[in-house]
Amino acid sequence: MKFLTTNFVKCAVKGCQSSTESFPLKYSDCQLVQEEQEYNPEFLVHMLERLDWNAVIQVARDLGNDSLPPTKPDSLDPIMEEDQAVLKDLHTLLVETQIVEGRMTCNNCQHVYHIKNSIPNFLLPPHLC
Amino acid sequence: MKNYLIYFAQSYPNFRRPELESLANLNNFSFDLSHHDESKPFIVVQLENDDQAKKIMDRSILSRGIYELWGQGSNYDELHANIKATSQDKFEVYKKSSFKFDFIGYKGSKSREERVEIIQNFKYLAFEGGVRLKNPDEVFTVLEEYSVSGMEKATTPRNIWFGRQVQLSSRTENVLDKYDLRRRKYIGTTSFDAELSLVTCNIGQVGPGKVCYDPFTGTGSFLVASANFGALPIGSDIDVRMLRGKGKNCNIQANFKQYGTSTQFLDVLTMDFTNNAFRKDFVIDSIVCDPPYGVREGLKVCGAKHPEKAEGRENIVIEGEKAHLRRDFIQPKKPYELSDLLDDLLFFAGERLPIGGRLAFWMPTANDDFQVNLIPQHEQLELLYNLEQEFNKWSRRLLVYVKRDETYKGKTTNGLKSQNIANFRDRYFNGFNDQSK
Ligand SMILES: C[S@@+](CC[C@H](N)C(=O)[O-])C[C@H]1O[C@@H](n2cnc3c(N)ncnc32)[C@H](O)[C@@H]1O
């Protein structure tokens, strides 16, 4: 599971749909690997528009990274040198950081989901369907 | 407006018009294809300019190429007369360009010697740029249509066109070979044929930088097809084994690597579509899929088959931990109806797609008694296309919807459910039984 993907998913339980607590999930006991991926600045520019930055900060903190800027880097231009540096950092964080194993907990209902072999599992037990 | 000639492949003729209309619409223009005749591989259309022609052709799977039309006739005398009468102005424009001649014959062809002779007869074009066989500035093409009756080889064409090649299609550039399932690293019994998955992505208008979601990913056929057109694919499936594949060199990621599109790939997640974990405001631009209908893969959702028996299981504790919260817990599945799943799919699309975003999915139909009102509808989605692919005992349809704004008032209906259509699976297998009798 890419770090990026943590920004798209919340708790799958129907009762948590409207709760603001169900996104982002809380990440714990995570095992991370840096997986080298080709750098694609256009991809990052497209993704950046769709990111909830507060959630990025929160998940990064769960994973032990406190160094993100408080506001979303904005109107980045892959041609500008200083923007390049930011985009490369974002690439390392969002695309290359893989969560291989770990737990994702809903802050609303406390249900725990697992990431197994890099694939997050959102299947629900019967009593939560 | 100028005349252009489109040369189609002989493949899924009923999908041609939707494909080209969708590609034009994706580029914010429209053109008239209402005179398209599915039995003919050539059609003359009117477009503003080469740019429009390139835009509909470079992604096309069901066409072969598009040509600026210089003339046409039912024999060579007519052709030359027509070129001289209508295209004199163009001769001048390409006077200094290097060029070569190309020949395309449908159901017939000319020999080398005949071709040389035909080219001689174009002398009046008076091009001065010189012939260059490799990378010429322009390719001028003679397209011939023969009609064959019986076993005899046709020797004289019935229609001839002459034009300047503007754009060859991605089919002509061999995209079908590239995505051929026989050469794909990871496939399974559910993998979707390369040609139709690419067509589906064209009609579904997946586009560069846009997120394309396949909620029933399986081996990821639609994900790689969408990435071919620049989309950013994300997928989910209830069956983690499908997503995992068979090791590092035989999984969905390996396929992206094979096609050189890894940098666009978002992710795959284990998810029951009916208990979806994507946050509501995550923008999904198009949804392209082949929902499960129980022939090769059971249609299942999370839940207990016998709720009474499962009661209280949420309190089971193993080694001090709730059983259902443990890493190795296997979430039970129960059967579900296709009609309900399609309802869920339309509802999801109605809620998540941006205005103008498309949902394209395949629905199996038994061809004997299909009625249009069996197609599910949703008040926010307009059904654009309902395209049938026929097999021996059954057929399937590509249904394509577009999300409209609040001023659009459609009706939400579910024909499968209201007409109490039996599970498709039963009927499909009954079909086999009939056959084996
Ligand atoms: C017809 S296959 C699609 C195959 C895919 N197009 C491919 O390229 O392999 C349907 C898929 O839906 C999955 N599926 C079945 N029920 C599901 C559900 N409730 N939620 C998500 N996926 C489901 C099956 O595991 C199967 O992989």
Coordinates of C-alpha atoms and ligand atoms in Angstrom, one line a residue:
Chain A
M1 CA 0.0 0.0 0.0
K2 CA 1.5 3.3 -1.1
F3 CA 1.5 6.1 1.5
L4 CA -0.5 8.0 -1.1
T5 CA -3.4 5.5 -0.8
T6 CA -3.8 6.2 2.9
N7 CA -5.2 9.5 1.7
F8 CA -8.1 7.9 -0.2
V9 CA -9.5 5.4 2.3
K10 CA -11.5 5.6 5.4
C11 CA -13.5 3.2 7.5
A12 CA -15.7 0.9 5.4
V13 CA -18.4 0.5 8.1
K14 CA -21.7 2.2 7.0
G15 CA -22.2 3.8 10.4
C16 CA -18.9 5.6 10.0
Q17 CA -19.7 7.1 6.7
S18 CA -20.7 10.5 8.0
S19 CA -18.3 10.6 10.9
T20 CA -15.3 12.9 10.4
E21 CA -13.4 10.6 12.8
S22 CA -13.3 7.8 10.2
F23 CA -10.8 9.6 8.0
P24 CA -7.9 9.2 8.0
L25 CA -7.5 5.9 9.7
K26 CA -4.9 5.6 12.4
Y27 CA -1.8 3.7 11.3
S28 CA 0.1 1.6 13.8
D29 CA 2.6 -1.3 14.0
C30 CA 3.6 -0.4 10.4
Q31 CA 6.5 -1.9 8.6
L32 CA 7.7 0.4 5.9
V33 CA 9.9 -0.1 2.9
Q34 CA 11.2 2.4 0.5
E35 CA 10.6 1.0 -3.0
E36 CA 12.4 2.8 -5.7
Q37 CA 10.0 4.0 -8.3
E38 CA 10.6 6.1 -11.4
Y39 CA 10.0 9.8 -10.7
N40 CA 6.9 11.2 -12.5
P41 CA 6.4 14.9 -11.7
E42 CA 3.1 15.2 -13.7
F43 CA 1.7 12.3 -11.7
L44 CA 2.5 14.2 -8.5
V45 CA 1.0 17.4 -9.7
H46 CA -2.3 15.6 -10.6
M47 CA -2.3 13.8 -7.3
L48 CA -1.6 16.9 -5.2
E49 CA -4.9 18.4 -6.3
R50 CA -6.7 15.5 -4.8
L51 CA -4.9 15.2 -1.5
D52 CA -6.3 16.1 1.8
W53 CA -3.2 17.6 3.3
N54 CA -4.2 17.4 6.9
A55 CA -4.6 13.7 6.5
V56 CA -1.2 13.5 4.9
I57 CA 0.3 15.2 7.9
Q58 CA -1.6 13.0 10.3
V59 CA -0.6 9.7 8.7
A60 CA 3.0 10.8 8.3
R61 CA 3.0 11.5 12.1
D62 CA 1.5 8.1 12.8
L63 CA 4.4 6.7 10.8
G64 CA 7.0 8.8 12.7
N65 CA 7.5 11.7 10.3
D66 CA 6.9 15.1 11.9
S67 CA 8.6 17.2 9.3
L68 CA 5.8 18.0 6.8
P69 CA 4.9 21.6 6.1
P70 CA 1.6 22.6 7.6
T71 CA 0.1 23.7 4.3
K72 CA -0.2 21.9 1.1
P73 CA 2.6 22.8 -1.4
D74 CA 0.7 24.5 -4.1
S75 CA 1.0 25.3 -7.8
L76 CA 4.2 23.4 -8.2
D77 CA 5.8 23.6 -11.6
P78 CA 8.1 20.7 -12.6
I79 CA 10.2 23.1 -14.6
M80 CA 11.2 25.3 -11.6
E81 CA 14.2 24.1 -9.8
E82 CA 13.0 24.8 -6.2
D83 CA 9.7 23.1 -7.0
Q84 CA 11.6 20.1 -8.3
A85 CA 13.0 19.5 -4.8
V86 CA 9.6 19.6 -3.2
L87 CA 8.2 17.2 -5.9
K88 CA 11.1 14.8 -5.3
D89 CA 10.4 14.8 -1.6
L90 CA 6.7 14.2 -2.3
H91 CA 7.6 11.4 -4.6
T92 CA 9.7 9.7 -1.9
L93 CA 6.9 10.1 0.6
L94 CA 3.8 9.4 -1.4
V95 CA 4.9 7.0 -4.0
E96 CA 8.0 5.2 -2.8
T97 CA 7.0 4.7 0.8
Q98 CA 5.2 1.3 0.9
I99 CA 3.4 0.1 4.0
V100 CA 4.0 -3.6 3.8
E101 CA 2.4 -4.6 7.1
G102 CA 0.4 -2.7 9.6
R103 CA -2.8 -1.9 11.4
M104 CA -5.3 0.7 10.4
T105 CA -7.8 1.7 13.1
C106 CA -11.0 3.7 12.7
N107 CA -11.0 6.5 15.3
N108 CA -14.8 6.4 15.3
C109 CA -15.7 2.7 15.7
Q110 CA -12.2 1.4 16.7
H111 CA -12.4 -1.4 14.1
V112 CA -9.0 -2.6 13.0
Y113 CA -8.0 -3.3 9.4
H114 CA -4.8 -5.0 8.4
I115 CA -2.3 -4.4 5.7
K116 CA -0.9 -7.7 4.6
N117 CA 1.9 -8.2 2.1
S118 CA 1.5 -4.6 1.0
I119 CA -2.3 -4.9 0.3
P120 CA -4.7 -3.3 2.7
N121 CA -7.7 -5.4 3.6
F122 CA -11.0 -3.6 4.0
L123 CA -13.3 -6.6 4.2
L124 CA -15.7 -6.4 7.1
P125 CA -16.7 -9.1 9.6
P126 CA -20.5 -10.0 9.4
H127 CA -21.6 -7.9 12.4
L128 CA -20.3 -4.7 10.8
C129 CA -21.7 -5.3 7.3
Chain B
M1 CA -15.2 21.9 -42.7
K2 CA -13.1 19.4 -44.7
N3 CA -13.7 15.9 -45.9
Y4 CA -11.7 13.1 -44.2
L5 CA -11.8 9.4 -45.0
I6 CA -11.8 7.0 -42.1
Y7 CA -10.7 3.4 -42.7
F8 CA -12.1 1.0 -40.1
A9 CA -10.9 -2.4 -39.0
Q10 CA -13.3 -5.3 -39.5
S11 CA -13.9 -5.7 -35.8
Y12 CA -16.9 -5.0 -33.6
P13 CA -18.5 -2.6 -36.2
N14 CA -21.3 -1.7 -33.7
F15 CA -18.7 -0.2 -31.4
R16 CA -17.0 2.0 -34.0
R17 CA -19.3 5.0 -33.8
P18 CA -19.4 5.1 -30.0
E19 CA -15.6 4.9 -29.8
L20 CA -15.0 7.8 -32.2
E21 CA -17.9 9.9 -30.8
S22 CA -16.5 9.4 -27.3
L23 CA -12.9 10.4 -28.4
A24 CA -14.3 13.5 -30.1
N25 CA -16.3 14.4 -27.0
L26 CA -13.3 13.9 -24.8
N27 CA -11.6 16.6 -26.9
N28 CA -14.6 18.9 -26.7
F29 CA -15.9 18.6 -30.2
S30 CA -18.5 16.5 -32.0
F31 CA -18.9 15.4 -35.6
D32 CA -21.5 13.6 -37.6
L33 CA -21.3 9.8 -37.9
S34 CA -25.0 9.1 -38.4
H35 CA -24.4 7.9 -41.9
H36 CA -22.1 5.1 -40.7
D37 CA -22.9 1.8 -42.3
E38 CA -21.6 -1.1 -40.2
S39 CA -21.1 -3.3 -43.3
K40 CA -18.6 -0.8 -44.8
P41 CA -15.0 -0.2 -43.7
F42 CA -14.8 3.2 -45.3
I43 CA -16.6 6.4 -44.3
V44 CA -16.2 10.0 -45.3
V45 CA -16.7 12.5 -42.4
Q46 CA -16.4 16.2 -42.0
L47 CA -14.0 17.7 -39.6
E48 CA -12.6 21.2 -38.9
N49 CA -9.0 20.3 -39.4
D50 CA -6.1 17.7 -39.1
D51 CA -5.9 18.3 -35.4
Q52 CA -9.4 17.0 -34.8
A53 CA -8.6 14.1 -37.1
K54 CA -5.5 13.2 -35.1
K55 CA -7.5 13.4 -31.8
I56 CA -10.1 10.9 -32.8
M57 CA -7.6 8.6 -34.5
D58 CA -4.5 8.3 -32.4
R59 CA -6.3 6.4 -29.6
S60 CA -8.7 4.5 -31.8
I61 CA -8.8 0.7 -31.6
L62 CA -11.5 0.0 -34.1
S63 CA -10.2 2.3 -36.9
R64 CA -7.0 1.9 -38.8
G65 CA -6.4 5.4 -40.1
I66 CA -7.7 8.8 -41.2
Y67 CA -6.9 10.6 -44.5
E68 CA -7.6 14.1 -45.8
L69 CA -9.7 13.3 -48.8
W70 CA -8.5 14.5 -52.1
G71 CA -10.9 12.6 -54.3
Q72 CA -12.9 9.5 -54.9
G73 CA -14.4 7.6 -57.8
S74 CA -15.7 4.2 -58.8
N75 CA -12.9 3.8 -61.3
Y76 CA -9.5 5.5 -61.8
D77 CA -10.7 7.9 -64.5
E78 CA -13.4 9.1 -62.2
L79 CA -10.9 9.4 -59.3
H80 CA -8.5 11.5 -61.2
A81 CA -11.2 13.7 -62.6
N82 CA -12.5 14.2 -59.1
I83 CA -9.1 15.0 -57.7
K84 CA -8.4 17.6 -60.4
A85 CA -11.9 19.2 -59.9
T86 CA -11.8 19.4 -56.1
S87 CA -8.2 19.4 -54.8
Q88 CA -6.1 21.6 -57.1
D89 CA -5.5 24.0 -54.3
K90 CA -3.9 21.3 -52.2
F91 CA -1.3 20.3 -54.8
E92 CA 0.5 23.6 -54.2
V93 CA 0.6 23.2 -50.4
Y94 CA 2.5 19.9 -50.6
K95 CA 4.6 20.8 -53.7
K96 CA 7.9 20.8 -51.8
S97 CA 7.2 18.0 -49.3
S98 CA 9.0 14.7 -49.6
F99 CA 6.5 11.9 -50.0
K100 CA 5.7 8.3 -50.7
F101 CA 2.6 6.5 -52.0
D102 CA 0.9 3.8 -50.0
F103 CA -1.8 1.4 -51.1
I104 CA -4.6 -0.1 -49.0
G105 CA -6.9 -2.7 -50.5
Y106 CA -10.0 -4.0 -48.9
K107 CA -10.9 -7.5 -50.2
G108 CA -8.4 -7.2 -53.0
S109 CA -5.1 -5.7 -53.9
K110 CA -2.9 -4.6 -56.8
S111 CA 0.4 -6.2 -57.8
R112 CA 3.6 -4.3 -57.6
E113 CA 3.6 -3.6 -61.3
E114 CA 0.1 -2.3 -61.3
R115 CA 0.9 0.0 -58.4
V116 CA 3.9 1.5 -60.3
E117 CA 1.6 2.2 -63.2
I118 CA -1.1 3.7 -61.0
I119 CA 1.5 6.0 -59.4
Q120 CA 2.6 7.1 -62.9
N121 CA -0.9 8.3 -63.5
F122 CA -0.7 10.8 -60.6
K123 CA 2.1 12.8 -62.4
Y124 CA -0.3 15.8 -62.7
L125 CA 0.1 16.4 -58.9
A126 CA 3.5 17.8 -60.0
F127 CA 5.1 17.2 -56.5
E128 CA 8.7 18.4 -56.5
G129 CA 9.8 17.3 -53.0
G130 CA 11.0 13.9 -54.1
V131 CA 10.1 10.4 -53.1
R132 CA 11.4 9.3 -49.7
L133 CA 10.4 5.8 -48.5
K134 CA 11.6 6.3 -44.9
N135 CA 10.0 9.1 -42.9
P136 CA 8.6 11.1 -45.8
D137 CA 6.9 14.4 -44.9
E138 CA 3.7 13.1 -46.4
V139 CA 2.2 9.7 -47.2
F140 CA -0.4 9.8 -50.1
T141 CA -2.6 6.8 -50.0
V142 CA -4.8 5.0 -52.5
L143 CA -7.6 3.1 -50.8
E144 CA -9.5 0.6 -52.9
E145 CA -12.6 -1.3 -52.0
Y146 CA -13.2 -4.5 -53.9
S147 CA -16.4 -6.6 -53.8
V148 CA -16.0 -10.3 -53.9
S149 CA -18.7 -12.6 -55.1
G150 CA -18.3 -16.3 -54.7
M151 CA -14.8 -17.7 -54.8
E152 CA -13.4 -15.6 -57.6
K153 CA -10.7 -13.1 -56.7
A154 CA -11.9 -9.5 -57.5
T155 CA -9.6 -7.7 -59.9
T156 CA -11.2 -4.3 -60.2
P157 CA -12.2 -2.1 -57.3
R158 CA -15.7 -0.8 -56.9
N159 CA -14.6 2.3 -55.0
I160 CA -11.4 4.2 -54.9
W161 CA -10.3 7.1 -52.6
F162 CA -7.2 9.1 -52.6
G163 CA -6.0 11.1 -49.7
R164 CA -3.2 12.4 -47.5
Q165 CA -2.5 10.3 -44.4
V166 CA -3.2 12.3 -41.3
Q167 CA -3.0 9.8 -38.5
L168 CA -2.8 6.1 -38.2
S169 CA -4.6 4.5 -35.2
S170 CA -3.1 2.9 -32.2
R171 CA -4.3 -0.4 -33.6
T172 CA -2.2 0.2 -36.7
E173 CA 0.7 1.0 -34.4
N174 CA 0.2 -2.5 -32.9
V175 CA -1.3 -1.8 -29.6
L176 CA -3.2 -5.1 -29.8
D177 CA 0.0 -7.1 -30.0
K178 CA 1.4 -5.2 -27.1
Y179 CA -1.5 -6.0 -24.9
D180 CA -2.2 -9.5 -26.2
L181 CA -3.1 -11.6 -23.2
R182 CA -0.9 -14.4 -24.5
R183 CA 2.1 -12.3 -23.8
R184 CA 1.0 -10.7 -20.6
K185 CA 2.9 -11.7 -17.5
Y186 CA -0.1 -12.0 -15.2
I187 CA -3.4 -13.3 -16.4
G188 CA -6.2 -15.5 -15.1
T189 CA -9.5 -17.0 -16.2
T190 CA -11.2 -13.7 -15.8
S191 CA -8.8 -11.5 -17.7
F192 CA -10.6 -9.4 -20.2
D193 CA -9.6 -9.5 -23.9
A194 CA -7.2 -6.7 -24.8
E195 CA -9.0 -5.2 -27.7
L196 CA -12.3 -4.8 -26.0
S197 CA -10.8 -3.6 -22.7
L198 CA -9.0 -0.8 -24.7
V199 CA -12.3 0.0 -26.5
T200 CA -14.1 0.1 -23.2
C201 CA -11.6 2.6 -21.9
N202 CA -12.0 4.8 -25.0
I203 CA -15.8 4.8 -24.7
G204 CA -15.4 5.3 -20.9
Q205 CA -13.3 8.3 -21.7
V206 CA -10.4 7.5 -19.4
G207 CA -7.9 10.3 -19.9
P208 CA -4.4 11.5 -19.1
G209 CA -4.0 12.4 -15.4
K210 CA -7.5 11.2 -14.6
V211 CA -8.3 8.6 -11.9
C212 CA -9.9 5.5 -13.3
Y213 CA -11.4 3.0 -10.9
D214 CA -12.1 -0.7 -11.5
P215 CA -14.1 -2.0 -8.5
F216 CA -13.8 -5.6 -9.7
T217 CA -10.2 -5.6 -10.6
G218 CA -9.4 -9.3 -10.8
T219 CA -6.2 -9.6 -12.7
G220 CA -6.4 -5.9 -13.6
S221 CA -7.1 -5.9 -17.4
F222 CA -8.9 -2.6 -17.3
L223 CA -6.3 -1.0 -15.1
V224 CA -3.5 -1.6 -17.6
A225 CA -5.7 -0.7 -20.5
S226 CA -6.6 2.7 -18.9
A227 CA -3.0 3.4 -18.1
N228 CA -2.2 2.9 -21.8
F229 CA -4.3 6.1 -22.4
G230 CA -2.5 8.0 -19.6
A231 CA -5.1 7.4 -16.8
L232 CA -4.1 6.8 -13.2
P233 CA -5.7 3.5 -12.3
I234 CA -6.8 2.2 -8.9
G235 CA -8.5 -1.0 -8.3
S236 CA -10.2 -3.2 -5.7
D237 CA -11.4 -6.7 -5.5
I238 CA -13.0 -8.9 -2.8
D239 CA -10.5 -11.7 -3.6
V240 CA -7.0 -10.8 -2.4
R241 CA -5.6 -13.8 -4.3
M242 CA -6.4 -12.2 -7.6
L243 CA -4.7 -8.9 -6.5
R244 CA -1.7 -10.7 -5.2
G245 CA -1.0 -12.8 -8.3
K246 CA 1.6 -15.5 -8.3
G247 CA 4.8 -13.7 -7.2
K248 CA 6.9 -10.8 -8.0
N249 CA 7.1 -11.4 -11.8
C250 CA 3.5 -12.5 -12.2
N251 CA 1.2 -9.9 -10.6
I252 CA -0.6 -6.7 -11.5
Q253 CA 2.5 -4.6 -10.8
A254 CA 4.5 -6.8 -13.1
N255 CA 2.0 -6.1 -15.9
F256 CA 2.4 -2.3 -15.4
K257 CA 6.1 -2.8 -15.6
Q258 CA 5.8 -4.8 -18.8
Y259 CA 3.8 -2.0 -20.4
G260 CA 6.0 0.8 -19.1
T261 CA 3.2 2.5 -17.2
S262 CA 4.3 1.8 -13.6
T263 CA 4.6 5.5 -12.8
Q264 CA 0.9 6.0 -13.3
F265 CA -0.3 3.0 -11.3
L266 CA -2.0 4.0 -8.0
D267 CA -2.8 0.9 -6.0
V268 CA -5.0 -2.1 -5.5
L269 CA -7.0 -2.8 -2.4
T270 CA -8.9 -5.8 -1.0
M271 CA -12.5 -4.5 -0.7
D272 CA -16.0 -5.6 -1.0
F273 CA -17.5 -3.1 -3.4
T274 CA -20.7 -2.9 -1.4
N275 CA -18.8 -1.9 1.7
N276 CA -16.6 0.7 0.1
A277 CA -13.7 2.3 1.9
F278 CA -13.0 5.2 -0.5
R279 CA -13.7 8.5 1.1
K280 CA -16.6 10.2 -0.5
D281 CA -14.7 13.2 -1.8
F282 CA -11.9 11.3 -3.4
V283 CA -12.4 12.2 -7.0
I284 CA -12.9 9.3 -9.4
D285 CA -13.1 10.4 -13.0
S286 CA -14.2 7.2 -14.6
I287 CA -15.3 3.8 -13.6
V288 CA -14.6 0.9 -16.0
C289 CA -15.4 -2.7 -15.1
D290 CA -16.6 -6.2 -15.7
P291 CA -18.8 -7.0 -12.6
P292 CA -18.9 -10.6 -11.3
Y293 CA -21.9 -12.6 -12.5
G294 CA -21.1 -15.9 -11.1
V295 CA -19.9 -17.8 -14.2
R296 CA -16.2 -18.1 -13.4
E297 CA -16.2 -16.3 -10.1
G298 CA -18.9 -16.3 -7.5
L299 CA -20.6 -13.0 -6.9
K300 CA -20.1 -12.6 -3.1
V301 CA -20.2 -9.9 -0.6
C302 CA -19.1 -9.8 3.0
G303 CA -21.5 -11.2 5.6
A304 CA -22.8 -14.3 7.2
K305 CA -24.7 -16.8 5.0
H306 CA -26.7 -17.8 8.1
P307 CA -26.9 -14.8 10.3
E308 CA -28.6 -16.8 13.1
K309 CA -25.7 -19.2 13.3
A310 CA -23.2 -16.3 13.2
E311 CA -24.8 -14.5 16.1
G312 CA -22.5 -13.6 18.9
R313 CA -19.3 -14.5 17.0
E314 CA -18.1 -10.9 17.3
N315 CA -17.4 -11.7 21.0
I316 CA -15.1 -14.6 20.4
V317 CA -11.6 -13.8 21.8
I318 CA -8.4 -15.6 20.8
E319 CA -5.3 -15.0 22.7
G320 CA -6.7 -11.9 24.4
E321 CA -7.7 -10.4 21.1
K322 CA -11.2 -10.1 19.4
A323 CA -11.1 -12.8 16.7
H324 CA -12.5 -10.6 14.0
L325 CA -9.7 -8.0 14.6
R326 CA -6.9 -10.4 14.1
R327 CA -4.6 -10.3 11.1
D328 CA -5.5 -13.8 10.0
F329 CA -9.3 -13.5 10.4
I330 CA -11.1 -14.6 7.3
Q331 CA -14.2 -12.5 6.7
P332 CA -17.1 -14.7 5.8
K333 CA -18.9 -14.2 2.4
K334 CA -22.5 -14.6 1.4
P335 CA -24.1 -14.8 -2.0
Y336 CA -25.6 -11.6 -3.5
E337 CA -27.8 -10.8 -6.5
L338 CA -26.4 -9.3 -9.7
S339 CA -29.3 -6.9 -9.9
D340 CA -28.5 -5.6 -6.4
L341 CA -24.8 -5.2 -7.3
L342 CA -25.7 -3.3 -10.4
D343 CA -27.9 -1.0 -8.3
D344 CA -25.0 -0.4 -6.0
L345 CA -22.7 0.3 -8.9
L346 CA -25.0 2.9 -10.5
F347 CA -25.6 4.5 -7.1
F348 CA -21.9 4.7 -6.4
A349 CA -21.3 6.2 -9.9
G350 CA -24.1 8.7 -9.5
E351 CA -22.6 9.8 -6.2
R352 CA -18.9 9.8 -7.0
L353 CA -18.4 10.7 -10.6
P354 CA -17.9 14.4 -11.5
I355 CA -20.4 15.9 -14.0
G356 CA -19.6 14.5 -17.4
G357 CA -17.7 11.5 -15.9
R358 CA -18.5 8.1 -17.3
L359 CA -19.4 4.6 -16.0
A360 CA -18.7 1.8 -18.4
F361 CA -19.4 -1.8 -17.5
W362 CA -20.2 -5.1 -19.1
M363 CA -23.5 -6.9 -18.3
P364 CA -24.2 -10.5 -19.4
T365 CA -27.6 -11.0 -21.1
A366 CA -29.2 -14.1 -22.5
N367 CA -29.9 -13.1 -26.0
D368 CA -33.2 -14.9 -26.6
D369 CA -35.4 -12.5 -24.5
F370 CA -33.4 -9.4 -23.8
Q371 CA -35.5 -6.3 -23.4
V372 CA -34.1 -2.8 -23.2
N373 CA -36.0 -2.2 -20.0
L374 CA -33.7 -4.7 -18.3
I375 CA -30.9 -2.2 -18.3
P376 CA -30.6 -0.6 -14.9
Q377 CA -31.0 3.2 -14.8
H378 CA -30.2 5.9 -12.3
E379 CA -31.7 9.3 -12.0
Q380 CA -28.3 11.1 -12.2
L381 CA -26.9 9.0 -15.0
E382 CA -27.8 9.1 -18.7
L383 CA -27.4 5.9 -20.6
L384 CA -25.3 6.8 -23.6
Y385 CA -24.6 3.4 -25.2
N386 CA -25.9 -0.1 -25.0
L387 CA -23.6 -2.2 -27.2
E388 CA -24.1 -5.9 -27.7
Q389 CA -21.3 -8.5 -28.2
E390 CA -22.9 -11.7 -29.3
F391 CA -21.7 -15.2 -28.5
N392 CA -23.3 -18.5 -29.4
K393 CA -25.7 -19.0 -26.5
W394 CA -25.5 -15.7 -24.8
S395 CA -24.4 -12.1 -25.2
R396 CA -23.0 -9.4 -23.1
R397 CA -23.5 -5.7 -23.4
L398 CA -21.3 -2.8 -22.7
L399 CA -23.4 -0.2 -20.9
V400 CA -22.0 3.3 -20.8
Y401 CA -23.5 6.1 -18.7
V402 CA -22.6 9.7 -18.1
K403 CA -23.2 11.6 -14.9
R404 CA -25.4 14.6 -15.5
D405 CA -26.0 17.7 -13.4
E406 CA -29.0 18.4 -11.2
T407 CA -31.1 19.7 -14.1
Y408 CA -31.1 16.1 -15.5
K409 CA -34.0 14.1 -14.2
G410 CA -33.8 10.5 -15.1
K411 CA -35.5 7.6 -13.5
T412 CA -34.1 5.0 -11.2
T413 CA -35.2 1.6 -12.3
N414 CA -33.9 -1.9 -12.1
G415 CA -35.3 -4.1 -14.8
L416 CA -33.5 -7.3 -13.7
K417 CA -35.1 -7.0 -10.3
S418 CA -38.6 -5.9 -11.1
Q419 CA -39.0 -8.6 -13.8
N420 CA -37.6 -11.1 -11.4
I421 CA -35.0 -12.3 -13.8
A422 CA -33.4 -15.4 -12.5
N423 CA -29.8 -15.5 -11.6
F424 CA -27.8 -15.2 -14.8
R425 CA -25.7 -18.0 -13.7
D426 CA -28.5 -20.5 -13.7
R427 CA -29.4 -19.5 -17.2
Y428 CA -25.9 -19.5 -18.5
F429 CA -25.4 -23.1 -17.3
N430 CA -28.7 -24.1 -18.6
G431 CA -27.5 -22.9 -21.9
F432 CA -24.6 -25.3 -21.7
N433 CA -26.9 -28.1 -20.7
D434 CA -29.1 -27.6 -23.7
Q435 CA -26.0 -27.7 -25.9
S436 CA -24.7 -30.9 -24.4
K437 CA -28.0 -32.8 -24.9
Ligands
LIG1 C1 -15.6 -10.8 -14.0 S1 -14.3 -10.6 -12.8 C2 -13.5 -9.2 -13.4 C3 -12.1 -9.6 -13.9 C4 -11.2 -8.5 -14.3 N1 -11.8 -7.7 -15.3 C5 -9.9 -9.1 -14.8 O1 -9.2 -8.4 -15.6 O2 -9.5 -10.2 -14.3 C6 -15.1 -10.1 -11.4 C7 -14.3 -9.9 -10.2 O3 -15.1 -9.3 -9.2 C8 -14.7 -9.8 -7.9 N2 -15.8 -9.7 -7.0 C9 -16.8 -10.5 -6.7 N3 -17.6 -10.0 -5.8 C10 -17.1 -8.8 -5.4 C11 -17.5 -7.8 -4.5 N4 -18.6 -7.9 -3.7 N5 -16.7 -6.7 -4.4 C12 -15.5 -6.6 -5.1 N6 -15.1 -7.5 -6.0 C13 -15.9 -8.6 -6.2 C14 -14.2 -11.2 -8.2 O4 -13.3 -11.6 -7.2 C15 -13.6 -11.1 -9.6 O5 -12.3 -10.9 -9.5

